[in-house]
Structures are given as structure tokens and as C-alpha cells.
CSV table of C-alpha atoms in Angstrom, one decimal:
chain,number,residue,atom,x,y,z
Z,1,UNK,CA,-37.1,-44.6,-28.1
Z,2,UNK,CA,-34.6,-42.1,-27.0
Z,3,UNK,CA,-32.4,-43.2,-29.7
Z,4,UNK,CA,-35.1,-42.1,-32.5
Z,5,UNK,CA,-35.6,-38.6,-30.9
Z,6,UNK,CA,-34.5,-35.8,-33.4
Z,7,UNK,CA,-31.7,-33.4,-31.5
Z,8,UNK,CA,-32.8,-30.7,-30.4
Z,9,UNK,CA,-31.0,-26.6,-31.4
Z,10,UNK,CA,-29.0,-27.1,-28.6
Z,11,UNK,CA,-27.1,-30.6,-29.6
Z,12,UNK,CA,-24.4,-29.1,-31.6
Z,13,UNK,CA,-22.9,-28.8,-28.2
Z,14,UNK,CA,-22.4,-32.8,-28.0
Z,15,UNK,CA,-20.7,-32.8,-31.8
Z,16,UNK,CA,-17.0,-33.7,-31.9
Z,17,UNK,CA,-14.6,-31.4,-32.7
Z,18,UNK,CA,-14.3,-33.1,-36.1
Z,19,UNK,CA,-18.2,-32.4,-37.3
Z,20,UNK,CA,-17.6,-28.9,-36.0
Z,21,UNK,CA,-14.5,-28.3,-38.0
Z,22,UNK,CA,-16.2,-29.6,-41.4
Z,23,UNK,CA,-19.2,-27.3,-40.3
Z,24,UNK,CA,-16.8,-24.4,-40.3
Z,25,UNK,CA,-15.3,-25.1,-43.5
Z,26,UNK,CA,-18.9,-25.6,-45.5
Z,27,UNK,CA,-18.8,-21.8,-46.2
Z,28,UNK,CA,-15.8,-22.9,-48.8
Z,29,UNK,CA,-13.0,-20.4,-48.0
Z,30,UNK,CA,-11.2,-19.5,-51.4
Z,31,UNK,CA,-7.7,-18.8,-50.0
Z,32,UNK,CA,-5.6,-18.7,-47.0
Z,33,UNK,CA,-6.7,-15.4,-45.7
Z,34,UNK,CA,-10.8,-16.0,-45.9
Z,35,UNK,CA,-10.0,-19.2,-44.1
Z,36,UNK,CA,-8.3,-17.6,-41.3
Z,37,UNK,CA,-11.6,-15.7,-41.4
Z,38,UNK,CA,-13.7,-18.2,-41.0
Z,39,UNK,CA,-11.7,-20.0,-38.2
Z,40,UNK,CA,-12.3,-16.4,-36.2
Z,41,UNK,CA,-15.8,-16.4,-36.7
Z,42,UNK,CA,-15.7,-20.0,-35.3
Z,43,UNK,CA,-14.1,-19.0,-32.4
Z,44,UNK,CA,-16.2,-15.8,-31.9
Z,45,UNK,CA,-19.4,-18.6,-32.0
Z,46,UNK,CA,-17.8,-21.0,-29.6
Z,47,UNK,CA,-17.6,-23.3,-32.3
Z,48,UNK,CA,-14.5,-24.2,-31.5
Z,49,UNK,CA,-11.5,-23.3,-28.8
Z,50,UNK,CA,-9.2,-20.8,-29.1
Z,51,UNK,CA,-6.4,-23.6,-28.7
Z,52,UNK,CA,-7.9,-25.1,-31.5
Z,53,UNK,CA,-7.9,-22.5,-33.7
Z,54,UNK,CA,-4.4,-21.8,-32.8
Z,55,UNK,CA,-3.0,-25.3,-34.2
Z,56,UNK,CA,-5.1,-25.3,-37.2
Z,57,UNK,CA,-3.5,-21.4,-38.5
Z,58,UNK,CA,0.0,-23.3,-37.4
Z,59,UNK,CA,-0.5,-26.0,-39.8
Z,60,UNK,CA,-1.6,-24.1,-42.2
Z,61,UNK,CA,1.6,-21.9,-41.5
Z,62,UNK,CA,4.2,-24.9,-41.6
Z,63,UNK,CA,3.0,-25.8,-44.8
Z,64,UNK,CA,4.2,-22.8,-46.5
Z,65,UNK,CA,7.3,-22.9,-44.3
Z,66,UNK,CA,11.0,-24.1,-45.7
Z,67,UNK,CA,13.8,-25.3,-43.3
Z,68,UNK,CA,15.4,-22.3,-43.5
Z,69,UNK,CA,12.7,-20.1,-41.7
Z,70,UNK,CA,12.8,-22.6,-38.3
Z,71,UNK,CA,16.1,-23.8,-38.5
Z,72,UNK,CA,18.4,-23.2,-35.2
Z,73,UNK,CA,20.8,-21.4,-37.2
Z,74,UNK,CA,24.7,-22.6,-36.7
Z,75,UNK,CA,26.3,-19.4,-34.5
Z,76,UNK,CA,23.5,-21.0,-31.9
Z,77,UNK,CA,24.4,-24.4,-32.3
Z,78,UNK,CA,26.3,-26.8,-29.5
Z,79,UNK,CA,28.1,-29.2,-30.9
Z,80,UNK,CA,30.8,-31.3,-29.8
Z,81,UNK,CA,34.3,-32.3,-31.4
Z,82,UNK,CA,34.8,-35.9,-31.8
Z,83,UNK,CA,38.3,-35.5,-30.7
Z,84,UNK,CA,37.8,-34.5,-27.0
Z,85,UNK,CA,37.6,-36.7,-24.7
Z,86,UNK,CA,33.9,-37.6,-22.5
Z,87,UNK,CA,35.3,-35.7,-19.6
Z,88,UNK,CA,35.9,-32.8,-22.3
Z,89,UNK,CA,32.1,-33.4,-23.5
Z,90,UNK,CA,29.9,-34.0,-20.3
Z,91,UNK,CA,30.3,-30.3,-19.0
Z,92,UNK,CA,28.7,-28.9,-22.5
Z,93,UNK,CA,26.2,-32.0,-22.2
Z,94,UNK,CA,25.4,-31.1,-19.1
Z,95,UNK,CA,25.5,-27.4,-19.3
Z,96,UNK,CA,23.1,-27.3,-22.6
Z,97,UNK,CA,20.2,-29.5,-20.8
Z,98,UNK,CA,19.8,-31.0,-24.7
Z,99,UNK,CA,19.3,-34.6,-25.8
Z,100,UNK,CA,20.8,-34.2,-28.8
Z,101,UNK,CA,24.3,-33.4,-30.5
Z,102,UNK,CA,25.9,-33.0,-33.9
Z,103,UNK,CA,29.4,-34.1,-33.8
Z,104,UNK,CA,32.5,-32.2,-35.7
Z,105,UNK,CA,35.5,-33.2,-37.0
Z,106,UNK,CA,37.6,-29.7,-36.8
Z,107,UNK,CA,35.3,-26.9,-37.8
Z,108,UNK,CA,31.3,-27.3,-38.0
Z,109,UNK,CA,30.9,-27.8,-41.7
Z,110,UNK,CA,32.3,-31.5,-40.9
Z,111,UNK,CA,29.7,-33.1,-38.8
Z,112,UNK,CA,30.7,-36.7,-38.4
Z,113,UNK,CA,26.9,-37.8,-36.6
Z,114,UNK,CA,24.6,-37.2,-33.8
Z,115,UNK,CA,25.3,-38.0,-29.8
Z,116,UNK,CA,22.4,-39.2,-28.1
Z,117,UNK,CA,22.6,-38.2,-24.2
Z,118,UNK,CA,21.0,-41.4,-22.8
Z,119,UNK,CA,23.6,-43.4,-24.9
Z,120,UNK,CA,26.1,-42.8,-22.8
Z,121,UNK,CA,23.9,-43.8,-20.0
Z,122,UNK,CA,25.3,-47.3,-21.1
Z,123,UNK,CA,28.7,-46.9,-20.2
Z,124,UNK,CA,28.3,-46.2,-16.4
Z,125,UNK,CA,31.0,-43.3,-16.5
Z,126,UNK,CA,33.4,-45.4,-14.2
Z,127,UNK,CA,37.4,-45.0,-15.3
Z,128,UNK,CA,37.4,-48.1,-17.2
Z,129,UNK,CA,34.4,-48.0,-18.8
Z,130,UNK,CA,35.0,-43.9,-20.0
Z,131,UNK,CA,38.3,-44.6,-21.2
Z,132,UNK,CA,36.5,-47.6,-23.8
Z,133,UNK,CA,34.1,-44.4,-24.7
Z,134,UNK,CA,34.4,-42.1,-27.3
Z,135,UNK,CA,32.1,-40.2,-29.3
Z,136,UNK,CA,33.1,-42.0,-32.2
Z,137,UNK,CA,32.2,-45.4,-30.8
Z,138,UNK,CA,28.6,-44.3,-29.8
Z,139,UNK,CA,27.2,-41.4,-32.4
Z,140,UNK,CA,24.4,-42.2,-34.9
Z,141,UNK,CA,24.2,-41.3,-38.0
Z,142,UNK,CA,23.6,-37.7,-39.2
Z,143,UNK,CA,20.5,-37.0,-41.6
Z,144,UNK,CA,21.1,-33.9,-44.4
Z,145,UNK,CA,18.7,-31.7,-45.4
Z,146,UNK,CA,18.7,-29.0,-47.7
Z,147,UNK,CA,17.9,-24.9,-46.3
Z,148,UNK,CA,14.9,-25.4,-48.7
Z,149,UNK,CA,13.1,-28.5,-48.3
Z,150,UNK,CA,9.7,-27.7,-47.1
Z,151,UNK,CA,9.1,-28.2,-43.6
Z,152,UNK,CA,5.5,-30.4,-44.0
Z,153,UNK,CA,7.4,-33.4,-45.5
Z,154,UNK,CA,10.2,-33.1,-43.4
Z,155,UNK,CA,7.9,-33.5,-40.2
Z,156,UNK,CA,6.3,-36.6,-42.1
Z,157,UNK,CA,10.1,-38.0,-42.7
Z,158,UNK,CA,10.9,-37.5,-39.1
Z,159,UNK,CA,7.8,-39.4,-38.1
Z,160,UNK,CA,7.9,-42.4,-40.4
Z,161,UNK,CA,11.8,-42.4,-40.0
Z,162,UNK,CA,11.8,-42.1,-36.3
Z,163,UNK,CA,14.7,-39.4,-36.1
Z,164,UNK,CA,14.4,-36.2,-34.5
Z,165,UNK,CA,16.9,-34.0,-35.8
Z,166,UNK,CA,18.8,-32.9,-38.8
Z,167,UNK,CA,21.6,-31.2,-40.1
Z,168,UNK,CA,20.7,-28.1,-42.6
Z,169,UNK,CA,23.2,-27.2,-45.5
Z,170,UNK,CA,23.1,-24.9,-47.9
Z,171,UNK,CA,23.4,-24.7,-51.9
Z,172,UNK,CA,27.4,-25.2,-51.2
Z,173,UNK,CA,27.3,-28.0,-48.6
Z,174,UNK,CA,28.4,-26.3,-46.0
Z,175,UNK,CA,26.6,-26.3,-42.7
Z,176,UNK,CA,23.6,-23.9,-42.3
Z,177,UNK,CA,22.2,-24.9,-38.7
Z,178,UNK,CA,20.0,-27.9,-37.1
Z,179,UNK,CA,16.3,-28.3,-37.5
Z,180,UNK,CA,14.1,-30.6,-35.0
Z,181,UNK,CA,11.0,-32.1,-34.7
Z,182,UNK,CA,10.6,-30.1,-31.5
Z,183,UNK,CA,11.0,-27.2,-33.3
Z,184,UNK,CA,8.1,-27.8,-35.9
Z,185,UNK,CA,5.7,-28.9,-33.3
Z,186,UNK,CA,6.0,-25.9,-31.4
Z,187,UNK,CA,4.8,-23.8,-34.7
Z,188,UNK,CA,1.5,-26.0,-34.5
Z,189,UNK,CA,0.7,-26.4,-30.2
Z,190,UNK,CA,2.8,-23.4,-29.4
Z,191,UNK,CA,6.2,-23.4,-26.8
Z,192,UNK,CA,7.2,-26.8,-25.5
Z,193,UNK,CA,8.3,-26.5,-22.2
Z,194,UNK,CA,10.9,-29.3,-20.9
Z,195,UNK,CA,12.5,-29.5,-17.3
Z,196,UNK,CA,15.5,-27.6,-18.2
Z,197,UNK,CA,13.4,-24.6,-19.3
Z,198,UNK,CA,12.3,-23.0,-16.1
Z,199,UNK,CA,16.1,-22.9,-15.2
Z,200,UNK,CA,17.2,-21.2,-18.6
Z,201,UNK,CA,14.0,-19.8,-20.2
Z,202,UNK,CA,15.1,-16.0,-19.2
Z,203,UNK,CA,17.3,-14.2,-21.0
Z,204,UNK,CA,18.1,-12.0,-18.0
Z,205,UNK,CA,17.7,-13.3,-14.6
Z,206,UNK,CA,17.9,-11.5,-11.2
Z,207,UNK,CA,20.1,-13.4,-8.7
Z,208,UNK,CA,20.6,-11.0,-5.8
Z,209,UNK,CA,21.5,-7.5,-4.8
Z,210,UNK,CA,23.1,-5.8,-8.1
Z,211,UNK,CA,24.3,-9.5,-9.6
Z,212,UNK,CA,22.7,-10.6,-12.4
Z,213,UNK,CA,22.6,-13.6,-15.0
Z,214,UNK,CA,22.6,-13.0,-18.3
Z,215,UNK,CA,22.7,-15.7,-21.5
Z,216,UNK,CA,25.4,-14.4,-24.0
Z,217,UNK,CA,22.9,-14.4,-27.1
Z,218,UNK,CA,20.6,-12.1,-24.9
Z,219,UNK,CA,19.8,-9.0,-28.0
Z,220,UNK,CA,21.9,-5.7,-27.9
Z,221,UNK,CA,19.0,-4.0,-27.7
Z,222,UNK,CA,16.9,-5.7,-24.8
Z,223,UNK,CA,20.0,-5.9,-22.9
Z,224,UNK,CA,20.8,-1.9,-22.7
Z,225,UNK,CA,16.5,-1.5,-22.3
Z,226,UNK,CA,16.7,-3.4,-19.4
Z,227,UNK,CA,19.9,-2.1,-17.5
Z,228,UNK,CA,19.2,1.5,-19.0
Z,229,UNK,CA,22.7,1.5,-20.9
Z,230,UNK,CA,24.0,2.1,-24.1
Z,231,UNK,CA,26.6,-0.2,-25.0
Z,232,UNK,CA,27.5,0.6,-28.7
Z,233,UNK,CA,25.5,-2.1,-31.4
Z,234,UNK,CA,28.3,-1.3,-33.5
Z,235,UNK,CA,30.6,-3.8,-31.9
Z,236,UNK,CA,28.0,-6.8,-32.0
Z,237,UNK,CA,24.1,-7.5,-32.0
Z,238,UNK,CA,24.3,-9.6,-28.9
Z,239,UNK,CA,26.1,-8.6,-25.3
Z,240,UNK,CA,28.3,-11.9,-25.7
Z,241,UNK,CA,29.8,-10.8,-29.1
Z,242,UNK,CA,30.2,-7.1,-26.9
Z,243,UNK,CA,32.0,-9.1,-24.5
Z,244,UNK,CA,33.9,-11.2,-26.4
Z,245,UNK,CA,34.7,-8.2,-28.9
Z,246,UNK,CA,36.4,-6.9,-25.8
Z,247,UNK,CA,38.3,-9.8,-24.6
Z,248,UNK,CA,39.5,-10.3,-28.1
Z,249,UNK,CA,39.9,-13.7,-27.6
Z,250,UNK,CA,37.9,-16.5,-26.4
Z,251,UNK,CA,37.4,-16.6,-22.5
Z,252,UNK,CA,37.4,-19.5,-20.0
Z,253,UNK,CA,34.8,-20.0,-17.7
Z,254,UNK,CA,35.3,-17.6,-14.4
Z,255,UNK,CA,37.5,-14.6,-16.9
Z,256,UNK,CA,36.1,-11.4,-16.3
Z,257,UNK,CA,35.9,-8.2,-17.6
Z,258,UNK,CA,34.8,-4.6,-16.8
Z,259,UNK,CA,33.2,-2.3,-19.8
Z,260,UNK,CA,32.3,1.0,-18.5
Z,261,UNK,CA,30.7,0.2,-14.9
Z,262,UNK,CA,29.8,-3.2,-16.0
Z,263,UNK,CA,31.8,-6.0,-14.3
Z,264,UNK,CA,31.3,-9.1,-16.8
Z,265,UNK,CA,32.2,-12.9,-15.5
Z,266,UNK,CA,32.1,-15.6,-17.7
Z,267,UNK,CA,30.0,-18.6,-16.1
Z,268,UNK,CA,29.6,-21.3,-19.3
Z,269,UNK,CA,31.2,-21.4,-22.5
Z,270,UNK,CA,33.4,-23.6,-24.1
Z,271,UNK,CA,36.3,-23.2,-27.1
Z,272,UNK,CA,33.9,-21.9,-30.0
Z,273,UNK,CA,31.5,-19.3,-28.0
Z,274,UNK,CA,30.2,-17.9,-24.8
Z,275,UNK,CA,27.1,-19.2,-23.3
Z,276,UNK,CA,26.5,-17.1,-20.0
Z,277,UNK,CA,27.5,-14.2,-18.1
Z,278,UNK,CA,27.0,-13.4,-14.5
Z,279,UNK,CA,27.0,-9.3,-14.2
Z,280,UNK,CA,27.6,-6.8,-11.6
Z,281,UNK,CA,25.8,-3.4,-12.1
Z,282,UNK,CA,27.2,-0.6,-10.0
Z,283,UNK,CA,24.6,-0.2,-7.4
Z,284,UNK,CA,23.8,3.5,-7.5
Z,285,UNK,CA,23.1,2.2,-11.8
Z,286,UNK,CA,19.1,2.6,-12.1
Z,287,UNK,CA,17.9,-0.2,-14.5
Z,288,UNK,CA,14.1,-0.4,-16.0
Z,289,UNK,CA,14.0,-4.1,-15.3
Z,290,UNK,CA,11.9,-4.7,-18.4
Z,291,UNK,CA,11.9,-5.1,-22.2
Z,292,UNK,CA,9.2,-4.1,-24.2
Z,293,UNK,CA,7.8,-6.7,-26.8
């Protein structure tokens, strides 16, 4: 019998998410915009979670969305050279925290494939067995995608193809950055946390006393917010391009460098750009501690 009784007002509450979606969408939205609407009033009604509502304005996003708006664009890009040696490699491998690698032959517009991390867990890293490795040996293939394919289909190719990044040109050939599946997700569920992100996620981090670490593509801007400086934007957008404008070469790891009252040490980098910066503020300096959004 209880399987005849008619549901009562308050059995919308036992739909699935599914029947409440398509019960949001029988008002028939006429564009983007009203849809967006009517997802609001949905979450205003507890029809469905704000979570919810989140990943369906991201896909509706991505799908307007070409490579070129997500891409990890190439000044930010670590790559390897397939010349160096894997005691040349590891530190950058392990410095990064990534998975993945493009390879280059020379400059960046020449990238020869992809290093997977775990494929070198194969070769035990003992003398004999490093001196049989070298990138060459192990890369995969690189996949090429043009600045404006359209980033719905390329999610569907990285699915069905079962590869997780790709190198973006442009109209010339040469290289324009990376693009991930990682990166596309995140427009849909939001930030995608790993276990190297709680070591690296702040741009500026407090260490002790008046030392400070601070990533190299840390924003002009933020950067003299928060230490309550003026370092001149003229010279670079980021405080690693003011740092390196100064060195006027490319510095090893542990170089340092004082501008103004600033003592600058290089802690990661590697032949092509700086990564990190340790910095001692002089400790009668007053900083605000905080950027505004």
C-alpha cells in the first residue's frame, strides 16, 4: 500500500538532484544571462546547493572558453632541456612539485615531448641505472593545440584520449603556453588542491623575525601593498623580473642582492628564470601584511 500513496508537498525533498535540475529549467531560460537567473532563484529556494549551482555556471563558462583564456602561459612554464643530464633535471622536478613536463630542444618553441615524474620511478636512480636514463629515452609524446580551439572539446579529447596536458601554439607555431585537464576542471568544481599546495599556495609567506618568502611571479603591485614599498613597476610587473632587472643576468640559487633596504636571496631557479626569493626587510620597515582583493 505505501507504494500507491500520492507524495505528499513535502516529497520534493526526496527528488534527486537530476528531477530538481529539469524542474529549474521548465521556466525555459532564453539566454545565458536569464539562466543564470534561474539557477539563483533555485538556490534562493533550496532547490539546489550552492556547490551545485557553482559547477553548472562553470560549464556553462568553459563552453564559451578558448585555450587561450586558461592556458598556463609560457614565461610561467617549467620545462626541461633534453640535453641535461637527470641529476641536471631532478632538482627542477623536485622543486616544481608537478607531474608533468614539456621537454625542449634549445629554446621553448622546440618541445621534443612530455616527462612523466613516476616514469622515472622505473629506473631506481642508482649510478648505473641514471647513466642508461635520459629524457630522450623515457618522454612521451607531445599533443598540439591551437590558442583557439575551444576548451569543451578539448576536455572531451583529453578524456577519451587519456592525456592530460598539451602544448598551445599560436597562428605562427611557435609556443604559446601549456593547457591541462587540471586546469579546466578547476573552472567547473573550483581550486584543486594537491599535497604540494599547502607548501607553495602563498605568494608571500612569513618565515621568522623580518625573513620572508616570496615566489618570484608574486605581482608588483601586491608585493609593495604588502611590505608598504614602492619599488618602481617601470622595471617589471613582477618582483622577480625587479630582481633580475637588477642582477642583469640570470642568478644561481643562494646570489643575493640588496635594492634599497631590501636584502633579496635567490632560493630556486634554474637557467631560464627565477622561481623564489627569500627576503630580509629592515626591521624598523612597517609592512601592512595584507593585499587587498
Amino acid at each position: 500500500m505505501s507504494d500507491d500513496r500520492p507524495h505528499s508537498s513535502n516529497g520534493s525533498t526526496n527528488k534527486s538532484i537530476l528531477n530538481k535540475i529539469v524542474q529549474v529549467f521548465t521556466g525555459e531560460p532564453r539566454n545565458k544571462e536569464e539562466l543564470v537567473e534561474v539557477l539563483n532563484d533555485a538556490e534562493d529556494r533550496d532547490l539546489i546547493k550552492p556547490e551545485t549551482k557553482m559547477m553548472i555556471k562553470g560549464v556553462l563558462e568553459v563552453s564559451d572558453m578558448r585555450v587561450r583564456d586558461i592556458m598556463i602561459p609560457r614565461s610561467q612554464m617549467v620545462t626541461l632541456d633534453i640535453n641535461d643530464s637527470l641529476k641536471d633535471s631532478l632538482p627542477i622536478i623536485l622543486e616544481s612539485g608537478h607531474s608533468r613536463f614539456p621537454v625542449v630542444n634549445e629554446d621553448i618553441d622546440h618541445v621534443e615531448g612530455i616527462l612523466l615524474a613516476k616514469d622515472l620511478l622505473a629506473y631506481g636512480f642508482g649510478q648505473q641505472e641514471e647513466a642508461e636514463c635520459t629524457l630522450a629515452k623515457i618522454i612521451r609524446p607531445s599533443i598540439i593545440v591551437p590558442e583557439s580551439k575551444k576548451v569543451e572539446p578539448l576536455l572531451k579529447e583529453f578524456r577519451s584520449q587519456r592525456y592530460h596536458m598539451a602544448v598551445v601554439v599560436d597562428e605562427y607555431g611557435g609556443v604559446s603556453g601549456v593547457v591541462t585537464i587540471e586546469d579546466i576542471l578547476e573552472l567547473i568544481v573550483g581550486e584543486i588542491e594537491d599535497e604540494t599546495d599547502d607548501a607553495i599556495e602563498q605568494d608571500i609567506k612569513h618565515l621568522a623575525g623580518n625573513v620572508y618568502q616570496v615566489k618570484a611571479l608574486t605581482e608588483l603591485d601586491d608585493f609593495n601593498e604588502y611590505f608598504n614599498c614602492k619599488f618602481d613597476e617601470n622595471d617589471a610587473d613582477t618582483i622577480g623580473g625587479v630582481v633580475l632587472h637588477q642582477f642583469g643576468h640570470m642568478p644561481k640559487k643562494g646570489e643575493t642582492m640588496t635594492i634599497g633596504n631590501f636584502e633579496f636571496k635567490i632560493t630556486a631557479g634554474d637557467n631560464r628564470r627565477i622561481q623564489s626569493l627569500h627576503i630580509i626587510i629592515p626591521k624598523d620597515h612597517k609592512i601592512t601584511g595584507k593585499i587587498t582583493d
